[in-house]
Short mmCIF file of C-alpha atoms in Angstrom, two decimals:
data_model
loop_
_atom_site.label_atom_id
_atom_site.label_comp_id
_atom_site.label_asym_id
_atom_site.label_seq_id
_atom_site.Cartn_x
_atom_site.Cartn_y
_atom_site.Cartn_z
CA MET A 250 140.92 131.21 311.96
CA LYS A 251 140.43 127.67 312.71
CA LYS A 252 139.32 128.36 316.19
CA LEU A 253 136.90 131.26 314.64
CA ILE A 254 135.33 128.81 312.41
CA LEU A 255 135.11 125.92 314.87
CA GLY A 256 133.48 128.42 317.57
CA LEU A 257 130.88 129.86 315.00
CA SER A 258 130.15 126.53 313.32
CA SER A 259 127.19 125.70 315.75
CA LEU A 260 125.23 128.80 314.95
CA GLY A 261 122.59 129.11 312.07
CA ARG A 262 123.99 129.75 308.55
CA TRP A 263 123.30 133.31 308.31
CA GLU A 264 124.26 134.15 311.85
CA PHE A 265 127.48 132.29 311.00
CA TRP A 266 128.23 134.26 307.97
CA ARG A 267 127.30 137.47 309.47
CA ARG A 268 130.05 137.20 312.30
CA VAL A 269 132.67 136.22 309.97
CA PRO A 270 134.90 139.07 308.77
CA LEU A 271 135.23 139.52 305.13
CA LYS A 272 138.85 138.76 304.65
CA LEU A 273 138.28 135.39 306.45
CA ARG A 274 135.02 134.88 304.76
CA VAL A 275 136.53 135.38 301.25
CA LYS A 276 139.43 132.89 302.08
CA TYR A 277 137.07 130.37 303.49
CA LEU A 278 134.38 130.63 300.44
CA ALA A 279 136.94 131.00 297.69
CA PRO A 280 139.22 128.25 297.64
CA LYS A 281 140.46 126.58 294.49
CA ARG A 282 137.78 124.10 295.06
CA PRO A 283 134.47 124.59 296.65
CA ARG A 284 134.00 122.66 299.95
CA ARG A 285 130.82 120.57 298.88
CA PHE A 286 128.63 119.31 296.11
CA PRO A 287 125.61 121.76 295.48
CA THR A 288 122.70 121.21 297.66
CA LYS A 289 120.30 122.71 295.26
CA ILE A 290 119.78 121.67 291.67
CA GLN A 291 117.32 123.29 289.21
CA ILE A 292 116.98 121.90 285.67
CA GLU A 293 114.97 123.66 282.99
CA ALA A 294 112.44 121.57 281.54
CA THR A 295 111.77 124.09 278.73
CA SER A 296 112.71 127.56 277.67
CA ARG A 297 109.38 127.97 275.85
CA CYS A 298 106.45 129.73 277.30
CA ASN A 299 102.75 130.35 276.52
CA LEU A 300 102.49 133.92 278.19
CA ARG A 301 104.41 136.98 277.60
CA CYS A 302 104.49 138.54 281.29
CA PRO A 303 106.07 142.00 281.51
CA SER A 304 108.27 141.16 284.60
CA CYS A 305 109.89 138.47 282.77
CA SER A 306 112.49 139.02 280.25
CA HIS A 307 111.51 136.09 278.09
CA SER A 308 108.72 138.35 277.02
CA ARG A 309 111.52 140.47 274.93
CA GLU A 310 113.40 137.45 273.76
CA GLU A 311 113.33 136.49 269.96
CA GLY A 312 113.22 132.83 269.19
CA LYS A 313 111.12 129.94 270.64
CA GLY A 314 113.29 128.41 273.15
CA GLN A 315 113.69 124.78 273.27
CA HIS A 316 112.54 121.60 275.36
CA LEU A 317 114.77 119.64 277.04
CA GLY A 318 114.33 115.84 275.90
CA PRO A 319 114.44 112.69 278.18
CA GLU A 320 117.86 111.39 277.02
CA GLU A 321 119.41 114.74 277.44
CA PHE A 322 117.80 115.20 280.86
CA ARG A 323 119.19 111.55 281.96
CA ASN A 324 122.58 112.67 280.36
CA ILE A 325 122.58 115.63 282.79
CA LEU A 326 121.54 113.46 285.84
CA ASP A 327 124.31 110.96 285.05
CA ARG A 328 126.82 113.59 285.00
CA LEU A 329 126.01 114.77 288.52
CA PRO A 330 128.75 113.25 291.01
CA ARG A 331 125.96 112.60 293.48
CA ARG A 332 122.19 112.00 293.36
CA PRO A 333 120.37 115.12 294.76
CA LYS A 334 117.42 114.50 297.21
CA ARG A 335 115.37 116.85 294.98
CA VAL A 336 115.48 118.81 291.67
CA VAL A 337 113.50 121.68 290.75
CA LEU A 338 112.20 121.18 287.36
CA SER A 339 111.46 124.58 286.13
CA GLY A 340 113.33 127.71 284.44
CA ILE A 341 112.34 130.60 282.43
CA GLY A 342 109.87 128.83 280.47
CA GLU A 343 106.35 126.89 281.23
CA PRO A 344 107.28 123.30 282.14
CA LEU A 345 104.03 121.99 281.38
CA LEU A 346 104.59 122.90 277.60
CA ASN A 347 107.20 120.31 277.43
CA PRO A 348 105.53 117.20 275.70
CA ASP A 349 108.08 115.06 277.57
CA PHE A 350 107.79 116.77 280.86
CA PHE A 351 106.38 113.84 282.71
CA SER A 352 109.05 111.51 281.40
CA LEU A 353 111.56 113.95 282.99
CA VAL A 354 109.66 113.54 286.29
CA ASP A 355 109.66 109.73 285.78
CA ALA A 356 113.44 109.75 285.25
CA LEU A 357 113.78 111.37 288.52
CA ALA A 358 111.49 108.98 290.26
CA GLU A 359 113.73 106.15 288.74
CA ARG A 360 116.63 107.64 290.87
CA GLY A 361 114.66 108.20 293.97
CA ILE A 362 114.72 111.96 293.58
CA GLN A 363 111.82 114.40 294.63
CA CYS A 364 110.34 116.84 292.10
CA GLU A 365 109.23 120.23 292.57
CA PHE A 366 108.07 122.65 289.78
CA TYR A 367 106.67 126.26 289.14
CA SER A 368 103.78 126.59 286.65
CA ASN A 369 101.79 129.63 285.46
CA GLY A 370 98.71 127.22 285.98
CA THR A 371 97.10 127.86 282.46
CA LEU A 372 97.81 124.40 281.27
CA LEU A 373 96.16 122.32 284.18
CA ALA A 374 93.68 120.50 282.05
CA PRO A 375 92.48 116.99 283.20
CA PRO A 376 95.17 115.03 281.54
CA ALA A 377 97.93 117.17 283.32
CA ARG A 378 96.20 117.09 286.64
CA GLN A 379 95.95 113.21 286.44
CA ALA A 380 99.57 112.98 285.54
CA ILE A 381 100.77 115.13 288.29
CA LEU A 382 98.67 113.62 291.03
CA SER A 383 99.54 110.03 290.03
CA ARG A 384 103.26 110.64 290.57
CA THR A 385 104.15 110.63 294.13
CA ASN A 386 107.62 111.93 293.83
CA ILE A 387 106.02 115.29 292.65
CA ASP A 388 105.71 116.92 296.37
CA VAL A 389 105.77 120.62 295.51
CA VAL A 390 103.81 122.53 292.85
CA ASN A 391 103.79 126.34 292.88
CA ILE A 392 101.35 128.25 290.81
CA SER A 393 101.76 131.76 289.73
CA CYS A 394 98.87 134.36 290.45
CA ASP A 395 99.59 138.04 290.08
CA GLY A 396 95.98 139.54 290.41
CA ALA A 397 92.66 139.04 291.97
CA GLN A 398 90.67 140.66 289.36
CA ALA A 399 90.96 139.69 285.50
CA GLY A 400 92.09 143.08 284.32
CA THR A 401 95.05 142.96 286.78
CA PHE A 402 95.83 139.33 286.32
CA GLU A 403 95.71 139.41 282.54
CA SER A 404 97.97 142.47 282.32
CA CYS A 405 100.46 140.90 284.79
CA ARG A 406 100.07 137.40 282.97
CA VAL A 407 99.70 138.47 279.41
CA GLY A 408 98.09 135.60 277.36
CA ALA A 409 96.20 133.99 280.34
CA ASP A 410 92.42 133.88 280.89
CA PHE A 411 91.44 134.80 284.47
CA GLU A 412 88.29 132.79 284.55
CA ARG A 413 89.72 129.77 282.86
CA TRP A 414 92.79 130.00 285.09
CA LYS A 415 90.70 130.16 288.25
CA GLN A 416 88.59 126.87 287.10
CA SER A 417 91.52 124.71 285.99
CA VAL A 418 93.38 125.77 289.34
CA ALA A 419 90.41 125.18 291.56
CA ALA A 420 89.88 121.93 290.04
CA PHE A 421 93.39 120.86 290.30
CA LEU A 422 93.33 121.62 294.13
CA THR A 423 90.18 119.88 294.74
CA GLU A 424 91.70 116.95 293.18
CA ALA A 425 94.60 117.16 295.21
CA LYS A 426 92.92 117.21 298.36
CA GLU A 427 90.90 114.26 297.55
CA ARG A 428 93.73 112.01 296.11
CA ARG A 429 96.85 113.50 297.64
CA SER A 430 95.68 114.74 301.14
CA ARG A 431 99.53 114.35 302.44
CA GLY A 432 102.66 114.42 300.49
CA LEU A 433 101.67 117.28 298.15
CA ASN A 434 102.21 120.86 299.04
CA VAL A 435 100.62 123.43 296.40
CA GLY A 436 101.52 127.01 296.88
CA VAL A 437 100.61 130.09 295.13
CA SER A 438 103.46 132.56 294.04
CA ILE A 439 102.66 136.26 293.80
CA VAL A 440 105.41 138.71 292.13
CA VAL A 441 104.55 142.02 293.70
CA ASN A 442 104.80 144.75 291.17
CA LYS A 443 103.34 148.39 290.48
CA ARG A 444 100.21 146.84 288.59
CA ASN A 445 98.96 144.48 291.44
CA LEU A 446 100.38 146.47 294.26
CA GLY A 447 96.75 147.27 295.62
CA GLU A 448 95.37 143.76 295.41
CA ILE A 449 98.23 141.69 297.25
CA GLY A 450 95.75 141.01 300.13
CA ASP A 451 92.86 139.94 297.79
CA ILE A 452 95.11 137.54 295.95
CA VAL A 453 96.22 135.90 299.20
CA ARG A 454 92.22 135.70 300.23
CA LEU A 455 91.82 134.20 296.69
CA GLY A 456 94.39 131.60 297.23
CA ALA A 457 92.82 130.73 300.63
CA LYS A 458 89.32 130.27 298.98
CA LEU A 459 90.79 128.20 296.08
CA GLY A 460 92.64 125.92 298.61
CA PHE A 461 96.29 126.48 298.34
CA ASP A 462 98.38 125.42 301.15
CA ALA A 463 101.15 128.24 301.02
CA VAL A 464 101.70 131.65 299.81
CA TYR A 465 105.02 133.00 298.38
CA VAL A 466 105.49 136.67 297.80
CA LEU A 467 108.32 138.13 296.05
CA ASP A 468 109.41 141.23 294.42
CA PRO A 469 110.52 141.34 290.65
CA ILE A 470 113.95 140.87 289.73
CA PRO A 471 115.20 143.81 287.54
CA VAL A 472 116.60 141.83 284.73
CA ASP A 473 116.24 144.41 282.29
CA GLY A 474 114.70 148.11 281.97
CA VAL A 475 111.19 146.83 281.61
CA ALA A 476 111.08 144.62 284.74
CA GLU A 477 113.15 147.35 286.67
CA SER A 478 110.13 149.68 285.83
CA LEU A 479 107.75 147.51 287.62
CA CYS A 480 109.45 147.24 290.81
CA PRO A 481 107.80 148.91 293.78
CA SER A 482 109.89 150.97 296.11
CA ALA A 483 111.35 149.50 299.32
CA ALA A 484 108.86 151.25 301.28
CA GLU A 485 106.19 149.69 299.50
CA MET A 486 107.64 146.22 299.72
CA SER A 487 107.97 146.66 303.32
CA ALA A 488 104.36 147.79 304.02
CA VAL A 489 103.40 144.54 301.79
CA ARG A 490 105.44 142.32 304.09
CA GLN A 491 103.72 143.57 307.19
CA GLY A 492 100.00 143.34 305.82
CA VAL A 493 100.45 140.03 303.97
CA THR A 494 102.15 137.94 306.81
CA ALA A 495 99.38 138.61 309.42
CA LEU A 496 96.68 138.03 306.82
CA ALA A 497 98.16 134.77 305.59
CA LYS A 498 98.58 133.35 308.91
CA SER A 499 94.98 134.32 309.80
CA LEU A 500 93.64 132.50 306.78
CA GLY A 501 95.77 129.25 307.59
CA LEU A 502 98.42 129.73 304.91
CA LYS A 503 101.91 129.04 305.32
CA ILE A 504 103.69 132.44 304.20
CA SER A 505 107.23 132.91 302.87
CA CYS A 506 108.32 136.43 301.70
CA SER A 507 111.40 136.91 299.49
CA PHE A 508 111.90 140.76 299.28
CA ARG A 509 114.82 142.99 298.74
CA ARG A 510 116.62 144.51 301.70
CA ALA A 511 115.70 147.89 302.89
CA SER A 512 119.20 149.20 302.72
CA THR A 513 122.65 147.98 301.25
CA LEU A 514 124.34 146.05 303.67
CA PRO A 515 127.91 146.99 305.16
CA ARG A 516 130.78 145.84 303.45
CA LEU A 517 131.95 143.52 306.02
CA LEU A 518 128.37 141.62 306.40
CA PRO A 519 127.65 138.59 304.27
CA ARG A 520 125.40 138.80 301.08
CA CYS A 521 124.83 135.55 299.23
CA THR A 522 125.96 132.04 299.75
CA GLN A 523 124.00 130.56 296.85
CA PRO A 524 127.07 130.13 294.25
CA TRP A 525 128.26 127.61 297.04
CA GLU A 526 125.15 125.68 297.24
CA TYR A 527 123.23 125.86 294.04
CA VAL A 528 123.35 125.38 290.13
CA PHE A 529 120.92 126.34 287.41
CA ILE A 530 121.20 123.96 284.57
CA ARG A 531 119.40 125.20 281.36
CA ALA A 532 117.58 123.25 278.60
CA THR A 533 120.79 124.11 276.44
CA GLY A 534 122.85 122.49 279.00
CA ASP A 535 124.30 126.19 280.11
CA VAL A 536 125.19 126.25 283.87
CA ALA A 537 124.39 129.38 285.75
CA PRO A 538 125.24 130.26 289.34
CA CYS A 539 122.36 132.01 290.16
CA CYS A 540 118.51 131.70 289.78
CA ALA A 541 118.17 135.48 289.82
CA LEU A 542 120.39 136.10 286.84
CA PHE A 543 118.94 133.72 284.27
CA GLY A 544 116.94 135.13 281.52
CA SER A 545 118.62 138.40 281.63
CA ASP A 546 121.04 139.99 279.05
CA LYS A 547 123.55 140.29 281.79
CA GLY A 548 123.29 136.60 282.73
CA ALA A 549 126.15 134.53 283.84
CA VAL A 550 127.12 131.19 282.17
CA VAL A 551 129.98 129.31 283.81
CA GLY A 552 129.87 126.21 281.70
CA ASN A 553 127.83 123.44 279.70
CA LEU A 554 127.03 120.30 280.68
CA PHE A 555 126.42 118.80 277.34
CA ARG A 556 130.20 119.51 276.67
CA GLN A 557 131.81 119.28 280.07
CA PRO A 558 131.92 116.90 282.98
CA PHE A 559 130.21 118.41 285.98
CA ASP A 560 133.45 118.67 288.00
CA ASP A 561 134.88 120.74 285.31
CA VAL A 562 132.04 123.32 285.79
CA TRP A 563 131.63 123.28 289.49
CA HIS A 564 135.36 123.58 290.02
CA GLY A 565 136.22 125.47 287.03
CA ASP A 566 137.70 129.07 286.86
CA PRO A 567 134.46 130.93 285.59
CA PHE A 568 132.63 129.62 288.63
CA ARG A 569 135.57 130.20 290.98
CA GLU A 570 135.64 133.73 289.84
CA PHE A 571 131.93 134.21 290.30
CA ARG A 572 132.46 133.00 293.82
CA ARG A 573 135.48 135.21 294.74
CA ALA A 574 133.69 138.32 293.64
CA SER A 575 130.30 137.50 295.19
CA ALA A 576 131.95 136.85 298.57
CA ALA A 577 134.10 140.12 298.28
CA GLY A 578 130.93 142.01 297.27
CA THR A 579 132.39 143.13 293.90
CA ASN A 580 130.43 141.13 291.56
CA PRO A 581 128.65 143.62 289.16
CA LEU A 582 126.05 140.77 288.09
CA CYS A 583 124.93 140.48 291.92
CA ARG A 584 124.10 144.01 292.12
CA LEU A 585 121.22 143.44 289.80
CA CYS A 586 119.82 141.18 292.29
CA PRO A 587 117.30 142.86 295.09
CA TYR A 588 118.42 140.11 297.56
CA TYR A 589 122.09 140.85 297.45
#
């Protein structure tokens, strides 16, 4: 086994795991202690949102959710055994709703940590734009857009006003080019669904016209029945990928597509390494092993950082069992994910 691991270690990550037989891979990936600290940290600034998007289970959840306070946030950062290079400061809610959001960004800056966040773009008023652009540790902002026409956009992002959204986003992008021509990447994120399937190309063109740097295209995570009903077929998603990739490149946009696989992988091929390199920490302190499961009624919680040391969560039995089942291909929660 040692010779096999050493022989394959020079390959790219996915090619490496593709060639490792399942029995050896499970043994390597599911020891009593994982081999490294997570390379990806996502912390939820708030679980509240001002929209009710049908592809998101938050639309069906009761209760207001909660904001993450500055002291709670520093408590989480202090519990991490190492300083991460970057934190994604987003979750199921709209981060700019949190009145302390920029205090959280500043807490990252104090520790030399870069910040990335996702927004629906509806709250990019002048004070928010000024606050974002004045903080150089914010280097990636991704803004959602699920329609090129008002009717489609507002049916996918329920509660948003398309014309107002365009005005705010256009102003932000113009100011970003003027003040942060380097060091800030702003991408448009498109969730492909049955409502906007015929407008994906137009959304990409709108993104280029507004001045985005990149476009990220993905399909809905079927976290519940409503979200699942909006998922296009694998053939439809494949057609979108082919068309949108060439279009984005022709418009000078970087393009990234995260789509489901066209067919189920054979048992001996790898599925996902995320449980070994990522943690998602909710505003409640709950820790999830995967970004595709949070917000669903089937979501996994493997510990809580307000009540446990990080090592007890990262090396704990719930997380270890999740990794073992994921590596073996027997994790029922992972089967919800279109990328598994």
